[in-house]
């Protein structure tokens, strides 16, 4: 039996190859675009209100200034869109804000609007469940703002967001972001963690902006690695990190960390990726 002068077996093999070409080896087929919004915040302490609380409560007062008295002094977020069949995500926005240009209410309102505009996006933080999200929920009530979808579920396992510190830790002790970054060779905070409060109090907004942006970039790299390892996303990781670096340098040219630390490191990652693979040596 022949089909257009081609054997039945050959025709069947041809159709099989066509089917495999369309479907096999491309696990992204049929997926919808996936968005993540990586965010971080820096704070100042509301000492005057805390002092008033201590006077009214006396010896019953909490001896440390905890999160209800932490006011957002700087905010940064990065939005990525992973499209099916695309090796590199689109960097949709890079934002860095500080107290010298926007009030706490204005920064939170802009961040909420970004989340409202992308309700399907997964919010990614490092340790956000410990303080950041509590402060944002407090602020929503205080400033009469509507919480975005990513913040309405109070469960730390809410599908609308991921706290990478919890996700990578599981049952181990929680590491600090620069600690985890150093262990995995990712550039991190340009200023030591304990100095950020002093930088805020002194109004050194250039360094504060660089610090909050650096936290977002470090967290973004960990997010890409983590989500790819769990097959939530598929991408070319070295080119993805390079695309993030290029976008941030273009959007925030004043960032010393982005230009002098993160972008050179990203270039190194891309260059190193071209050297990986099987190395063949001639027999001696």
Tab-separated table of C-alpha atoms in Angstrom:
chain	number	residue	atom	x	y	z
A	1	UNK	CA	0.000	0.000	0.000
A	2	UNK	CA	1.353	3.424	-0.988
A	3	UNK	CA	0.327	6.971	-0.100
A	4	UNK	CA	1.445	9.497	-2.756
A	5	UNK	CA	4.320	7.193	-3.721
A	6	UNK	CA	5.501	7.127	-0.100
A	7	UNK	CA	5.240	3.947	1.938
A	8	UNK	CA	2.742	3.789	4.747
A	9	UNK	CA	5.614	3.377	7.227
A	10	UNK	CA	7.392	6.457	5.921
A	11	UNK	CA	4.217	8.542	6.068
A	12	UNK	CA	3.582	7.416	9.616
A	13	UNK	CA	7.149	8.261	10.606
A	14	UNK	CA	6.865	11.695	9.000
A	15	UNK	CA	3.672	12.478	10.907
A	16	UNK	CA	5.271	11.289	14.120
A	17	UNK	CA	8.259	13.590	13.610
A	18	UNK	CA	5.914	16.484	12.934
A	19	UNK	CA	3.984	15.781	16.142
A	20	UNK	CA	7.158	15.486	18.185
A	21	UNK	CA	8.506	18.682	16.680
A	22	UNK	CA	5.417	20.532	17.775
A	23	UNK	CA	5.091	19.133	21.275
A	24	UNK	CA	8.046	17.180	22.600
A	25	UNK	CA	10.905	19.052	24.220
A	26	UNK	CA	8.847	22.200	24.705
A	27	UNK	CA	7.236	21.972	28.124
A	28	UNK	CA	6.238	25.638	27.861
A	29	UNK	CA	3.721	24.976	25.092
A	30	UNK	CA	0.280	26.072	26.163
A	31	UNK	CA	1.488	28.044	29.179
A	32	UNK	CA	0.250	31.530	29.899
A	33	UNK	CA	2.685	34.396	30.517
A	34	UNK	CA	3.879	34.483	34.121
A	35	UNK	CA	4.698	37.656	36.019
A	36	UNK	CA	6.618	38.213	39.208
A	37	UNK	CA	7.071	41.464	41.104
A	38	UNK	CA	10.148	41.481	43.338
A	39	UNK	CA	9.964	44.111	46.076
A	40	UNK	CA	11.905	45.426	49.054
A	41	UNK	CA	11.600	48.290	51.548
A	42	UNK	CA	13.792	50.290	53.933
A	43	UNK	CA	12.511	51.934	57.122
A	44	UNK	CA	12.865	54.685	59.662
A	45	UNK	CA	11.684	54.309	63.253
A	46	UNK	CA	8.810	56.462	64.474
A	47	UNK	CA	10.534	57.301	67.754
A	48	UNK	CA	8.117	60.047	68.834
A	49	UNK	CA	5.068	57.765	68.726
A	50	UNK	CA	7.037	54.964	70.331
A	51	UNK	CA	8.077	57.290	73.166
A	52	UNK	CA	4.445	58.271	73.686
A	53	UNK	CA	3.492	54.588	73.832
A	54	UNK	CA	6.221	53.950	76.422
A	55	UNK	CA	4.957	56.811	78.600
A	56	UNK	CA	1.383	55.541	78.504
A	57	UNK	CA	2.302	51.889	79.097
A	58	UNK	CA	5.155	52.396	81.555
A	59	UNK	CA	6.893	49.176	82.546
A	60	UNK	CA	4.439	47.195	80.413
A	61	UNK	CA	5.778	48.756	77.203
A	62	UNK	CA	7.636	46.616	74.689
A	63	UNK	CA	11.341	47.466	75.191
A	64	UNK	CA	12.185	47.462	71.461
A	65	UNK	CA	10.685	49.459	68.585
A	66	UNK	CA	8.829	46.773	66.679
A	67	UNK	CA	7.189	46.835	63.246
A	68	UNK	CA	4.060	48.896	64.110
A	69	UNK	CA	6.445	51.850	64.573
A	70	UNK	CA	8.481	51.194	61.411
A	71	UNK	CA	7.742	53.686	58.636
A	72	UNK	CA	8.672	53.013	55.012
A	73	UNK	CA	11.474	55.381	53.962
A	74	UNK	CA	12.371	53.768	50.618
A	75	UNK	CA	10.806	51.234	48.275
A	76	UNK	CA	11.880	49.390	45.155
A	77	UNK	CA	10.289	46.814	42.891
A	78	UNK	CA	11.079	45.013	39.644
A	79	UNK	CA	8.438	43.434	37.387
A	80	UNK	CA	9.310	40.527	35.086
A	81	UNK	CA	7.100	38.776	32.514
A	82	UNK	CA	8.018	35.265	31.410
A	83	UNK	CA	6.394	34.471	28.062
A	84	UNK	CA	6.003	30.932	26.723
A	85	UNK	CA	8.724	29.940	24.227
A	86	UNK	CA	10.809	33.009	25.153
A	87	UNK	CA	14.237	32.363	26.685
A	88	UNK	CA	14.485	35.765	28.393
A	89	UNK	CA	11.731	37.573	30.334
A	90	UNK	CA	10.557	41.092	29.587
A	91	UNK	CA	11.613	43.582	32.260
A	92	UNK	CA	8.373	45.547	32.466
A	93	UNK	CA	9.313	48.057	35.151
A	94	UNK	CA	12.044	49.058	37.588
A	95	UNK	CA	11.101	51.502	40.344
A	96	UNK	CA	13.123	53.044	43.181
A	97	UNK	CA	11.555	55.618	45.492
A	98	UNK	CA	12.783	57.339	48.646
A	99	UNK	CA	11.467	59.729	51.253
A	100	UNK	CA	13.112	62.764	49.700
A	101	UNK	CA	10.838	62.533	46.647
A	102	UNK	CA	7.685	60.813	47.916
A	103	UNK	CA	5.874	60.419	51.217
A	104	UNK	CA	5.355	57.009	52.779
A	105	UNK	CA	1.720	57.085	51.665
A	106	UNK	CA	2.691	57.972	48.088
A	107	UNK	CA	5.283	55.185	47.895
A	108	UNK	CA	2.817	52.592	49.174
A	109	UNK	CA	0.039	53.857	46.895
A	110	UNK	CA	2.329	53.528	43.848
A	111	UNK	CA	3.392	50.045	44.886
A	112	UNK	CA	-0.211	48.969	45.436
A	113	UNK	CA	-1.146	50.358	42.028
A	114	UNK	CA	1.591	48.252	40.404
A	115	UNK	CA	0.128	45.172	42.087
A	116	UNK	CA	-3.442	46.149	41.137
A	117	UNK	CA	-2.336	46.539	37.503
A	118	UNK	CA	-0.943	42.979	37.490
A	119	UNK	CA	-3.304	40.969	39.717
A	120	UNK	CA	-1.979	37.679	38.330
A	121	UNK	CA	1.629	38.537	39.253
A	122	UNK	CA	3.271	36.696	42.127
A	123	UNK	CA	4.790	39.024	44.719
A	124	UNK	CA	8.315	37.955	45.677
A	125	UNK	CA	10.143	39.145	48.807
A	126	UNK	CA	12.968	38.031	51.043
A	127	UNK	CA	11.604	37.802	54.583
A	128	UNK	CA	8.536	39.819	53.639
A	129	UNK	CA	6.222	37.697	55.786
A	130	UNK	CA	8.220	38.704	58.873
A	131	UNK	CA	7.737	42.483	58.599
A	132	UNK	CA	7.183	44.045	55.157
A	133	UNK	CA	3.703	42.641	54.585
A	134	UNK	CA	2.585	43.494	58.109
A	135	UNK	CA	3.693	47.108	57.612
A	136	UNK	CA	1.932	47.286	54.233
A	137	UNK	CA	-1.323	45.965	55.708
A	138	UNK	CA	-1.073	48.431	58.595
A	139	UNK	CA	-0.497	51.226	56.099
A	140	UNK	CA	-3.481	50.223	53.964
A	141	UNK	CA	-5.790	50.763	56.927
A	142	UNK	CA	-4.006	53.895	58.111
A	143	UNK	CA	-4.043	55.584	54.696
A	144	UNK	CA	-7.421	54.246	53.485
A	145	UNK	CA	-5.855	52.243	50.647
A	146	UNK	CA	-7.308	49.092	49.104
A	147	UNK	CA	-5.091	46.060	49.538
A	148	UNK	CA	-4.046	44.411	46.268
A	149	UNK	CA	-4.894	40.760	45.701
A	150	UNK	CA	-1.369	39.640	46.575
A	151	UNK	CA	-1.721	40.905	50.156
A	152	UNK	CA	-5.238	39.871	51.135
A	153	UNK	CA	-4.527	36.257	52.097
A	154	UNK	CA	-2.847	36.246	55.502
A	155	UNK	CA	-1.427	32.739	55.141
A	156	UNK	CA	2.385	32.644	54.743
A	157	UNK	CA	1.762	29.981	52.089
A	158	UNK	CA	-0.578	32.114	49.984
A	159	UNK	CA	-0.229	31.258	46.290
A	160	UNK	CA	-0.245	34.947	45.327
A	161	UNK	CA	3.230	35.526	46.743
A	162	UNK	CA	6.433	33.834	47.801
A	163	UNK	CA	8.782	34.653	50.666
A	164	UNK	CA	12.059	33.298	49.313
A	165	UNK	CA	13.645	33.218	52.746
A	166	UNK	CA	10.988	30.721	53.853
A	167	UNK	CA	11.039	28.887	50.532
A	168	UNK	CA	14.772	28.165	50.467
A	169	UNK	CA	15.019	27.555	54.226
A	170	UNK	CA	12.289	24.919	54.752
A	171	UNK	CA	13.171	23.650	58.269
A	172	UNK	CA	16.669	25.137	58.531
A	173	UNK	CA	17.444	28.370	60.390
A	174	UNK	CA	16.561	31.437	58.328
A	175	UNK	CA	19.615	33.120	56.748
A	176	UNK	CA	20.009	36.834	56.166
A	177	UNK	CA	19.899	37.942	52.528
A	178	UNK	CA	23.610	38.939	52.312
A	179	UNK	CA	24.516	35.679	54.067
A	180	UNK	CA	22.673	33.560	51.497
A	181	UNK	CA	23.954	35.747	48.657
A	182	UNK	CA	27.573	35.367	49.750
A	183	UNK	CA	27.177	31.596	49.987
A	184	UNK	CA	25.771	31.429	46.445
A	185	UNK	CA	28.123	34.012	44.879
A	186	UNK	CA	25.525	36.720	44.201
A	187	UNK	CA	26.401	40.411	44.763
A	188	UNK	CA	24.429	41.966	47.614
A	189	UNK	CA	24.033	45.019	49.853
A	190	UNK	CA	26.531	47.825	49.094
A	191	UNK	CA	26.255	49.009	52.726
A	192	UNK	CA	26.296	46.730	55.807
A	193	UNK	CA	22.789	45.820	56.948
A	194	UNK	CA	23.090	47.511	60.331
A	195	UNK	CA	23.998	50.882	58.808
A	196	UNK	CA	20.787	51.437	56.830
A	197	UNK	CA	18.942	53.063	59.741
A	198	UNK	CA	21.739	55.582	60.169
A	199	UNK	CA	21.771	56.306	56.427
A	200	UNK	CA	18.032	57.002	56.551
A	201	UNK	CA	18.349	59.255	59.605
A	202	UNK	CA	21.154	61.222	57.953
A	203	UNK	CA	19.158	61.572	54.746
A	204	UNK	CA	21.810	59.872	52.618
A	205	UNK	CA	19.224	59.003	49.982
A	206	UNK	CA	21.728	58.047	47.287
A	207	UNK	CA	23.014	55.190	49.432
A	208	UNK	CA	19.524	54.316	50.701
A	209	UNK	CA	18.262	54.003	47.121
A	210	UNK	CA	21.230	51.843	46.178
A	211	UNK	CA	20.619	49.597	49.186
A	212	UNK	CA	16.941	48.979	48.507
A	213	UNK	CA	17.577	48.439	44.777
A	214	UNK	CA	20.438	46.042	45.554
A	215	UNK	CA	18.121	43.971	47.752
A	216	UNK	CA	15.633	43.732	44.897
A	217	UNK	CA	18.307	42.669	42.398
A	218	UNK	CA	19.766	40.049	44.724
A	219	UNK	CA	16.302	38.713	45.477
A	220	UNK	CA	15.432	38.674	41.771
A	221	UNK	CA	18.432	36.449	40.981
A	222	UNK	CA	17.504	34.056	43.791
A	223	UNK	CA	13.903	34.063	42.528
A	224	UNK	CA	14.927	33.169	38.968
A	225	UNK	CA	17.119	30.331	40.214
A	226	UNK	CA	14.504	29.047	42.654
A	227	UNK	CA	11.554	29.170	40.248
A	228	UNK	CA	13.586	27.584	37.443
A	229	UNK	CA	14.759	24.788	39.742
A	230	UNK	CA	11.112	24.064	40.615
A	231	UNK	CA	10.122	24.243	36.910
A	232	UNK	CA	7.743	27.106	37.583
A	233	UNK	CA	9.537	29.065	34.861
A	234	UNK	CA	11.891	28.137	32.035
A	235	UNK	CA	14.473	30.630	30.855
A	236	UNK	CA	18.068	31.107	29.838
A	237	UNK	CA	19.372	32.131	33.260
A	238	UNK	CA	22.623	33.923	32.277
A	239	UNK	CA	20.815	35.962	29.601
A	240	UNK	CA	17.905	36.606	31.956
A	241	UNK	CA	20.233	38.052	34.593
A	242	UNK	CA	22.023	40.094	31.916
A	243	UNK	CA	18.673	41.462	30.686
A	244	UNK	CA	17.791	42.506	34.232
A	245	UNK	CA	21.155	44.214	34.653
A	246	UNK	CA	20.840	46.084	31.350
A	247	UNK	CA	17.294	47.229	32.149
A	248	UNK	CA	18.207	48.457	35.631
A	249	UNK	CA	21.320	50.339	34.475
A	250	UNK	CA	19.219	52.021	31.782
A	251	UNK	CA	16.347	52.873	34.159
A	252	UNK	CA	18.447	53.830	37.212
A	253	UNK	CA	21.747	55.158	35.793
A	254	UNK	CA	22.696	56.723	39.119
A	255	UNK	CA	22.950	53.359	40.869
A	256	UNK	CA	26.575	52.594	41.685
A	257	UNK	CA	25.649	49.075	42.730
A	258	UNK	CA	23.894	48.315	39.439
A	259	UNK	CA	26.693	49.741	37.267
A	260	UNK	CA	29.793	48.710	39.202
A	261	UNK	CA	28.752	45.486	40.951
A	262	UNK	CA	25.672	43.849	39.510
A	263	UNK	CA	26.179	44.466	35.761
A	264	UNK	CA	29.838	43.310	35.710
A	265	UNK	CA	28.859	40.217	37.699
A	266	UNK	CA	26.008	39.514	35.250
A	267	UNK	CA	28.425	39.814	32.324
A	268	UNK	CA	30.742	37.374	34.062
A	269	UNK	CA	27.886	34.917	34.553
A	270	UNK	CA	27.012	35.142	30.874
A	271	UNK	CA	30.620	34.695	29.786
A	272	UNK	CA	31.091	31.719	32.101
A	273	UNK	CA	27.960	30.046	30.746
A	274	UNK	CA	29.564	29.917	27.307
A	275	UNK	CA	32.443	27.879	28.707
A	276	UNK	CA	30.289	25.169	30.284
A	277	UNK	CA	29.598	21.825	28.727
A	278	UNK	CA	31.580	18.747	27.829
A	279	UNK	CA	35.285	19.308	27.447
A	280	UNK	CA	37.055	16.872	25.134
A	281	UNK	CA	40.757	16.247	25.585
A	282	UNK	CA	43.091	14.430	23.238
A	283	UNK	CA	44.515	11.218	24.647
A	284	UNK	CA	48.105	11.508	25.791
